[in-house]
Short mmCIF file of N, CA, C and O in Angstrom, two decimals:
data_model
loop_
_atom_site.label_atom_id
_atom_site.label_comp_id
_atom_site.label_asym_id
_atom_site.label_seq_id
_atom_site.Cartn_x
_atom_site.Cartn_y
_atom_site.Cartn_z
N UNK A 143 9.56 -24.12 -8.96
CA UNK A 143 8.38 -24.69 -9.54
C UNK A 143 8.45 -26.19 -9.33
O UNK A 143 9.52 -26.79 -9.42
N UNK A 144 7.31 -26.77 -9.06
CA UNK A 144 7.20 -28.20 -8.80
C UNK A 144 6.53 -28.88 -9.99
O UNK A 144 5.49 -28.42 -10.45
N UNK A 145 7.14 -29.96 -10.45
CA UNK A 145 6.61 -30.70 -11.58
C UNK A 145 6.53 -32.17 -11.22
O UNK A 145 7.38 -32.68 -10.49
N UNK A 146 5.52 -32.86 -11.75
CA UNK A 146 5.40 -34.30 -11.55
C UNK A 146 4.73 -34.90 -12.77
O UNK A 146 3.78 -34.33 -13.31
N UNK A 147 5.25 -36.04 -13.19
CA UNK A 147 4.60 -36.80 -14.26
C UNK A 147 3.86 -37.93 -13.56
O UNK A 147 4.47 -38.91 -13.13
N UNK A 148 2.56 -37.76 -13.37
CA UNK A 148 1.78 -38.71 -12.58
C UNK A 148 0.86 -39.58 -13.41
O UNK A 148 0.15 -40.41 -12.87
N UNK A 149 0.89 -39.42 -14.70
CA UNK A 149 0.05 -40.24 -15.56
C UNK A 149 0.86 -41.38 -16.16
O UNK A 149 1.86 -41.15 -16.83
N UNK A 150 0.41 -42.58 -15.92
CA UNK A 150 1.09 -43.75 -16.50
C UNK A 150 0.99 -43.71 -18.02
O UNK A 150 1.91 -44.09 -18.73
N UNK A 151 -0.12 -43.18 -18.53
CA UNK A 151 -0.29 -43.10 -19.99
C UNK A 151 0.71 -42.15 -20.62
O UNK A 151 1.03 -42.26 -21.80
N UNK A 152 1.22 -41.19 -19.84
CA UNK A 152 2.18 -40.23 -20.34
C UNK A 152 3.61 -40.65 -19.98
O UNK A 152 4.49 -39.82 -19.88
N UNK A 153 3.83 -41.93 -19.79
CA UNK A 153 5.12 -42.41 -19.32
C UNK A 153 6.22 -42.47 -20.35
O UNK A 153 7.33 -42.88 -20.05
N UNK A 154 5.95 -42.05 -21.57
CA UNK A 154 6.98 -42.09 -22.60
C UNK A 154 7.60 -40.71 -22.79
O UNK A 154 6.91 -39.70 -22.79
N UNK A 155 8.90 -40.69 -22.97
CA UNK A 155 9.58 -39.43 -23.24
C UNK A 155 9.03 -38.83 -24.52
O UNK A 155 8.72 -39.53 -25.47
N UNK A 156 8.90 -37.51 -24.52
CA UNK A 156 8.40 -36.81 -25.69
C UNK A 156 6.90 -36.68 -25.77
O UNK A 156 6.37 -36.02 -26.66
N UNK A 157 6.17 -37.28 -24.83
CA UNK A 157 4.70 -37.22 -24.84
C UNK A 157 4.15 -35.95 -24.20
O UNK A 157 3.01 -35.60 -24.43
N UNK A 158 4.95 -35.29 -23.35
CA UNK A 158 4.53 -34.02 -22.73
C UNK A 158 5.77 -33.13 -22.71
O UNK A 158 6.71 -33.36 -21.95
N UNK A 159 5.76 -32.11 -23.53
CA UNK A 159 6.91 -31.21 -23.64
C UNK A 159 6.37 -29.78 -23.60
O UNK A 159 5.37 -29.47 -24.24
N UNK A 160 7.06 -28.90 -22.85
CA UNK A 160 6.58 -27.52 -22.73
C UNK A 160 7.72 -26.57 -22.41
O UNK A 160 8.82 -26.98 -22.05
N UNK A 161 7.44 -25.28 -22.55
CA UNK A 161 8.38 -24.21 -22.22
C UNK A 161 7.83 -23.44 -21.03
O UNK A 161 6.61 -23.32 -20.87
N UNK A 162 8.72 -22.87 -20.23
CA UNK A 162 8.34 -22.00 -19.12
C UNK A 162 9.09 -20.69 -19.28
O UNK A 162 10.32 -20.68 -19.34
N UNK A 163 8.34 -19.59 -19.38
CA UNK A 163 8.92 -18.24 -19.43
C UNK A 163 8.57 -17.54 -18.12
O UNK A 163 7.42 -17.60 -17.67
N UNK A 164 9.56 -16.88 -17.53
CA UNK A 164 9.32 -16.13 -16.30
C UNK A 164 9.79 -14.70 -16.51
O UNK A 164 10.94 -14.47 -16.90
N UNK A 165 8.91 -13.73 -16.29
CA UNK A 165 9.20 -12.30 -16.38
C UNK A 165 9.80 -11.89 -17.72
O UNK A 165 10.95 -12.18 -18.00
N UNK A 166 9.03 -11.18 -18.48
CA UNK A 166 9.48 -10.56 -19.73
C UNK A 166 10.03 -11.55 -20.74
O UNK A 166 10.99 -11.26 -21.45
N UNK A 167 9.46 -12.74 -20.80
CA UNK A 167 9.85 -13.69 -21.82
C UNK A 167 11.19 -14.36 -21.61
O UNK A 167 11.75 -14.93 -22.54
N UNK A 168 11.72 -14.32 -20.40
CA UNK A 168 12.97 -15.03 -20.13
C UNK A 168 12.69 -16.52 -20.20
O UNK A 168 11.97 -17.06 -19.38
N UNK A 169 13.24 -17.20 -21.16
CA UNK A 169 13.04 -18.65 -21.30
C UNK A 169 13.78 -19.34 -20.16
O UNK A 169 15.01 -19.29 -20.09
N UNK A 170 13.06 -19.97 -19.26
CA UNK A 170 13.68 -20.66 -18.15
C UNK A 170 13.79 -22.16 -18.41
O UNK A 170 14.74 -22.79 -18.01
N UNK A 171 12.79 -22.71 -19.03
CA UNK A 171 12.82 -24.12 -19.45
C UNK A 171 12.41 -24.15 -20.91
O UNK A 171 11.37 -23.62 -21.27
N UNK A 172 13.21 -24.78 -21.74
CA UNK A 172 12.91 -24.88 -23.16
C UNK A 172 12.78 -26.35 -23.52
O UNK A 172 13.66 -27.15 -23.22
N UNK A 173 11.63 -26.69 -24.12
CA UNK A 173 11.34 -28.08 -24.50
C UNK A 173 11.55 -29.04 -23.32
O UNK A 173 12.20 -30.07 -23.45
N UNK A 174 10.98 -28.66 -22.17
CA UNK A 174 11.14 -29.47 -20.96
C UNK A 174 10.22 -30.68 -21.00
O UNK A 174 9.03 -30.57 -21.29
N UNK A 175 10.79 -31.83 -20.73
CA UNK A 175 10.07 -33.11 -20.74
C UNK A 175 10.32 -33.76 -19.37
O UNK A 175 11.43 -34.23 -19.10
N UNK A 176 9.32 -33.73 -18.49
CA UNK A 176 9.47 -34.27 -17.13
C UNK A 176 9.92 -35.72 -17.18
O UNK A 176 10.85 -36.12 -16.48
N UNK A 177 9.27 -36.52 -18.02
CA UNK A 177 9.58 -37.94 -18.08
C UNK A 177 11.02 -38.19 -18.53
O UNK A 177 11.71 -39.04 -17.98
N UNK A 178 11.47 -37.45 -19.52
CA UNK A 178 12.85 -37.62 -19.98
C UNK A 178 13.84 -37.19 -18.90
O UNK A 178 14.94 -37.73 -18.80
N UNK A 179 13.44 -36.22 -18.07
CA UNK A 179 14.31 -35.70 -17.01
C UNK A 179 14.39 -36.64 -15.81
O UNK A 179 15.48 -36.93 -15.32
N UNK A 180 13.24 -37.12 -15.32
CA UNK A 180 13.25 -37.93 -14.09
C UNK A 180 12.48 -39.24 -14.17
O UNK A 180 12.56 -40.05 -13.26
N UNK A 181 11.71 -39.43 -15.23
CA UNK A 181 10.94 -40.67 -15.36
C UNK A 181 9.51 -40.50 -14.88
O UNK A 181 9.16 -39.50 -14.26
N UNK A 182 8.66 -41.49 -15.17
CA UNK A 182 7.24 -41.40 -14.80
C UNK A 182 7.02 -41.63 -13.31
O UNK A 182 7.85 -42.25 -12.63
N UNK A 183 5.92 -41.10 -12.83
CA UNK A 183 5.48 -41.28 -11.43
C UNK A 183 6.51 -40.75 -10.43
O UNK A 183 6.70 -41.31 -9.36
N UNK A 184 7.17 -39.65 -10.81
CA UNK A 184 8.14 -39.00 -9.94
C UNK A 184 7.92 -37.50 -10.00
O UNK A 184 7.30 -37.00 -10.92
N UNK A 185 8.47 -36.80 -9.01
CA UNK A 185 8.34 -35.34 -8.96
C UNK A 185 9.72 -34.70 -8.89
O UNK A 185 10.69 -35.35 -8.49
N UNK A 186 9.78 -33.43 -9.29
CA UNK A 186 11.03 -32.68 -9.27
C UNK A 186 10.74 -31.22 -8.97
O UNK A 186 9.67 -30.71 -9.32
N UNK A 187 11.67 -30.56 -8.32
CA UNK A 187 11.58 -29.13 -8.05
C UNK A 187 12.64 -28.45 -8.89
O UNK A 187 13.82 -28.82 -8.84
N UNK A 188 12.23 -27.45 -9.66
CA UNK A 188 13.16 -26.63 -10.45
C UNK A 188 13.21 -25.25 -9.81
O UNK A 188 12.17 -24.63 -9.58
N UNK A 189 14.41 -24.77 -9.51
CA UNK A 189 14.59 -23.48 -8.86
C UNK A 189 15.18 -22.48 -9.85
O UNK A 189 16.14 -22.80 -10.55
N UNK A 190 14.61 -21.31 -9.89
CA UNK A 190 15.09 -20.23 -10.76
C UNK A 190 15.48 -19.05 -9.89
O UNK A 190 14.68 -18.61 -9.06
N UNK A 191 16.66 -18.54 -10.06
CA UNK A 191 17.13 -17.40 -9.26
C UNK A 191 17.49 -16.24 -10.19
O UNK A 191 17.66 -16.42 -11.40
N UNK A 192 17.61 -15.07 -9.59
CA UNK A 192 18.01 -13.89 -10.35
C UNK A 192 16.93 -13.31 -11.23
O UNK A 192 17.20 -12.55 -12.14
N UNK A 193 15.69 -13.66 -10.96
CA UNK A 193 14.57 -13.12 -11.73
C UNK A 193 14.26 -11.73 -11.19
O UNK A 193 13.99 -11.56 -10.01
N UNK A 194 14.29 -10.72 -12.05
CA UNK A 194 14.00 -9.36 -11.63
C UNK A 194 12.55 -9.02 -11.95
O UNK A 194 12.15 -9.02 -13.11
N UNK A 195 11.78 -8.77 -10.91
CA UNK A 195 10.37 -8.40 -11.06
C UNK A 195 10.30 -6.88 -10.95
O UNK A 195 10.61 -6.32 -9.91
N UNK A 196 9.88 -6.23 -12.03
CA UNK A 196 9.91 -4.77 -12.07
C UNK A 196 8.58 -4.12 -11.71
O UNK A 196 8.54 -2.96 -11.34
N UNK A 197 7.47 -4.85 -11.81
CA UNK A 197 6.16 -4.24 -11.60
C UNK A 197 5.40 -4.84 -10.42
O UNK A 197 4.20 -4.71 -10.33
N UNK A 198 6.10 -5.52 -9.52
CA UNK A 198 5.52 -6.15 -8.33
C UNK A 198 4.58 -7.29 -8.65
O UNK A 198 3.85 -7.76 -7.79
N UNK A 199 4.56 -7.75 -9.90
CA UNK A 199 3.75 -8.89 -10.30
C UNK A 199 4.65 -9.83 -11.09
O UNK A 199 5.22 -9.42 -12.11
N UNK A 200 4.76 -11.06 -10.66
CA UNK A 200 5.58 -12.01 -11.38
C UNK A 200 4.75 -12.66 -12.48
O UNK A 200 3.62 -13.07 -12.26
N UNK A 201 5.31 -12.70 -13.67
CA UNK A 201 4.62 -13.29 -14.82
C UNK A 201 5.25 -14.64 -15.14
O UNK A 201 6.45 -14.71 -15.37
N UNK A 202 4.43 -15.67 -15.16
CA UNK A 202 4.89 -17.01 -15.50
C UNK A 202 4.01 -17.51 -16.63
O UNK A 202 2.79 -17.56 -16.50
N UNK A 203 4.63 -17.86 -17.74
CA UNK A 203 3.89 -18.33 -18.90
C UNK A 203 4.37 -19.74 -19.24
O UNK A 203 5.55 -19.95 -19.49
N UNK A 204 3.45 -20.69 -19.22
CA UNK A 204 3.76 -22.08 -19.54
C UNK A 204 3.13 -22.37 -20.90
O UNK A 204 1.93 -22.22 -21.07
N UNK A 205 3.97 -22.75 -21.87
CA UNK A 205 3.50 -22.96 -23.23
C UNK A 205 3.70 -24.42 -23.64
O UNK A 205 4.79 -24.95 -23.57
N UNK A 206 2.61 -25.03 -24.07
CA UNK A 206 2.67 -26.41 -24.54
C UNK A 206 3.42 -26.49 -25.86
O UNK A 206 3.19 -25.70 -26.76
N UNK A 207 4.32 -27.48 -25.96
CA UNK A 207 4.98 -27.81 -27.21
C UNK A 207 4.37 -29.09 -27.76
O UNK A 207 4.00 -29.17 -28.92
N UNK A 208 4.27 -30.11 -26.90
CA UNK A 208 3.63 -31.38 -27.25
C UNK A 208 2.65 -31.72 -26.14
O UNK A 208 3.00 -31.72 -24.97
N UNK A 209 1.43 -32.00 -26.50
CA UNK A 209 0.35 -32.38 -25.60
C UNK A 209 0.07 -31.29 -24.57
O UNK A 209 0.14 -30.12 -24.90
N UNK A 210 -0.23 -31.64 -23.34
CA UNK A 210 -0.64 -30.65 -22.33
C UNK A 210 0.49 -30.38 -21.34
O UNK A 210 0.96 -31.29 -20.68
N UNK A 211 0.86 -29.10 -21.23
CA UNK A 211 1.85 -28.71 -20.23
C UNK A 211 1.26 -28.92 -18.84
O UNK A 211 0.04 -28.87 -18.66
N UNK A 212 2.12 -29.15 -17.86
CA UNK A 212 1.63 -29.34 -16.50
C UNK A 212 2.60 -28.74 -15.48
O UNK A 212 3.82 -28.85 -15.63
N UNK A 213 2.05 -28.07 -14.49
CA UNK A 213 2.81 -27.54 -13.35
C UNK A 213 2.06 -28.00 -12.11
O UNK A 213 0.86 -27.80 -11.99
N UNK A 214 2.77 -28.61 -11.18
CA UNK A 214 2.12 -29.13 -9.97
C UNK A 214 1.97 -28.07 -8.89
O UNK A 214 0.99 -28.07 -8.16
N UNK A 215 2.97 -27.17 -8.77
CA UNK A 215 2.89 -26.11 -7.77
C UNK A 215 3.92 -25.04 -8.10
O UNK A 215 4.90 -25.30 -8.80
N UNK A 216 3.68 -23.85 -7.58
CA UNK A 216 4.62 -22.74 -7.74
C UNK A 216 4.89 -22.16 -6.36
O UNK A 216 3.95 -21.88 -5.61
N UNK A 217 6.15 -21.98 -6.04
CA UNK A 217 6.55 -21.35 -4.79
C UNK A 217 7.43 -20.17 -5.14
O UNK A 217 8.40 -20.31 -5.90
N UNK A 218 7.11 -18.99 -4.61
CA UNK A 218 7.89 -17.78 -4.88
C UNK A 218 8.51 -17.33 -3.56
O UNK A 218 7.80 -17.11 -2.58
N UNK A 219 9.82 -17.19 -3.58
CA UNK A 219 10.56 -16.75 -2.40
C UNK A 219 11.38 -15.53 -2.81
O UNK A 219 12.14 -15.59 -3.78
N UNK A 220 11.21 -14.44 -2.08
CA UNK A 220 11.94 -13.21 -2.41
C UNK A 220 13.41 -13.38 -2.07
O UNK A 220 13.76 -13.78 -0.96
N UNK A 221 14.25 -13.04 -3.03
CA UNK A 221 15.68 -13.00 -2.76
C UNK A 221 15.99 -11.67 -2.08
O UNK A 221 15.19 -10.75 -2.12
N UNK A 222 17.16 -11.54 -1.48
CA UNK A 222 17.51 -10.29 -0.81
C UNK A 222 17.56 -9.16 -1.84
O UNK A 222 17.92 -9.36 -2.99
N UNK A 223 17.16 -7.99 -1.41
CA UNK A 223 17.12 -6.82 -2.28
C UNK A 223 18.33 -5.95 -2.04
O UNK A 223 18.79 -5.81 -0.91
N UNK A 224 18.81 -5.32 -3.10
CA UNK A 224 19.84 -4.30 -2.97
C UNK A 224 19.14 -2.96 -2.90
O UNK A 224 18.37 -2.61 -3.79
N UNK A 225 19.40 -2.20 -1.84
CA UNK A 225 18.76 -0.90 -1.68
C UNK A 225 19.86 0.13 -1.55
O UNK A 225 20.74 0.01 -0.70
N UNK A 226 19.82 1.12 -2.42
CA UNK A 226 20.83 2.17 -2.35
C UNK A 226 20.18 3.47 -1.93
O UNK A 226 19.01 3.72 -2.21
N UNK A 227 20.92 4.29 -1.21
CA UNK A 227 20.43 5.60 -0.82
C UNK A 227 19.52 5.60 0.40
O UNK A 227 18.96 6.62 0.74
N UNK A 228 19.38 4.47 1.09
CA UNK A 228 18.55 4.41 2.29
C UNK A 228 19.38 3.86 3.45
O UNK A 228 20.19 2.97 3.26
N UNK A 229 19.14 4.41 4.59
CA UNK A 229 19.73 3.85 5.81
C UNK A 229 18.81 2.74 6.29
O UNK A 229 17.62 2.73 5.98
N UNK A 230 19.34 1.81 7.04
CA UNK A 230 18.53 0.66 7.48
C UNK A 230 17.31 1.10 8.29
O UNK A 230 16.28 0.46 8.25
N UNK A 231 17.40 2.22 9.04
CA UNK A 231 16.26 2.66 9.84
C UNK A 231 15.23 3.40 8.98
O UNK A 231 14.18 3.77 9.46
N UNK A 232 15.52 3.63 7.68
CA UNK A 232 14.56 4.27 6.78
C UNK A 232 13.63 3.25 6.12
O UNK A 232 12.67 3.63 5.46
N UNK A 233 13.93 1.98 6.28
CA UNK A 233 13.15 0.94 5.62
C UNK A 233 11.97 0.58 6.51
O UNK A 233 12.13 0.25 7.66
N UNK A 234 10.75 0.68 5.98
CA UNK A 234 9.58 0.35 6.80
C UNK A 234 9.60 -1.10 7.24
O UNK A 234 10.14 -1.95 6.54
N UNK A 235 9.00 -1.41 8.40
CA UNK A 235 9.01 -2.78 8.93
C UNK A 235 8.40 -3.81 7.99
O UNK A 235 8.79 -4.96 8.00
N UNK A 236 7.46 -3.43 7.14
CA UNK A 236 6.82 -4.40 6.25
C UNK A 236 7.64 -4.65 4.99
O UNK A 236 7.25 -5.42 4.15
N UNK A 237 8.77 -3.98 4.86
CA UNK A 237 9.58 -4.09 3.65
C UNK A 237 10.29 -5.40 3.59
O UNK A 237 10.76 -5.99 4.47
#
């Protein structure tokens, strides 16, 4: 996930704080404050691994704690899958 604090008015720590839950309420970021983490007018990429998606739809919930939560972009990259009981030639090409 990509985050940036681009508002000069929001340049103080504690002015924008939020939580990010990914898949089934897994708290990935708790009370996250972009400005406190990297400062104003800067961007950061946060990477989350080991997220198990069970229904082929990834759920991302961003909850405001203080003021307005913000997410600049989301990038989803599939990690390698463990497949048991299949031979490699049994896997369809689109898999």
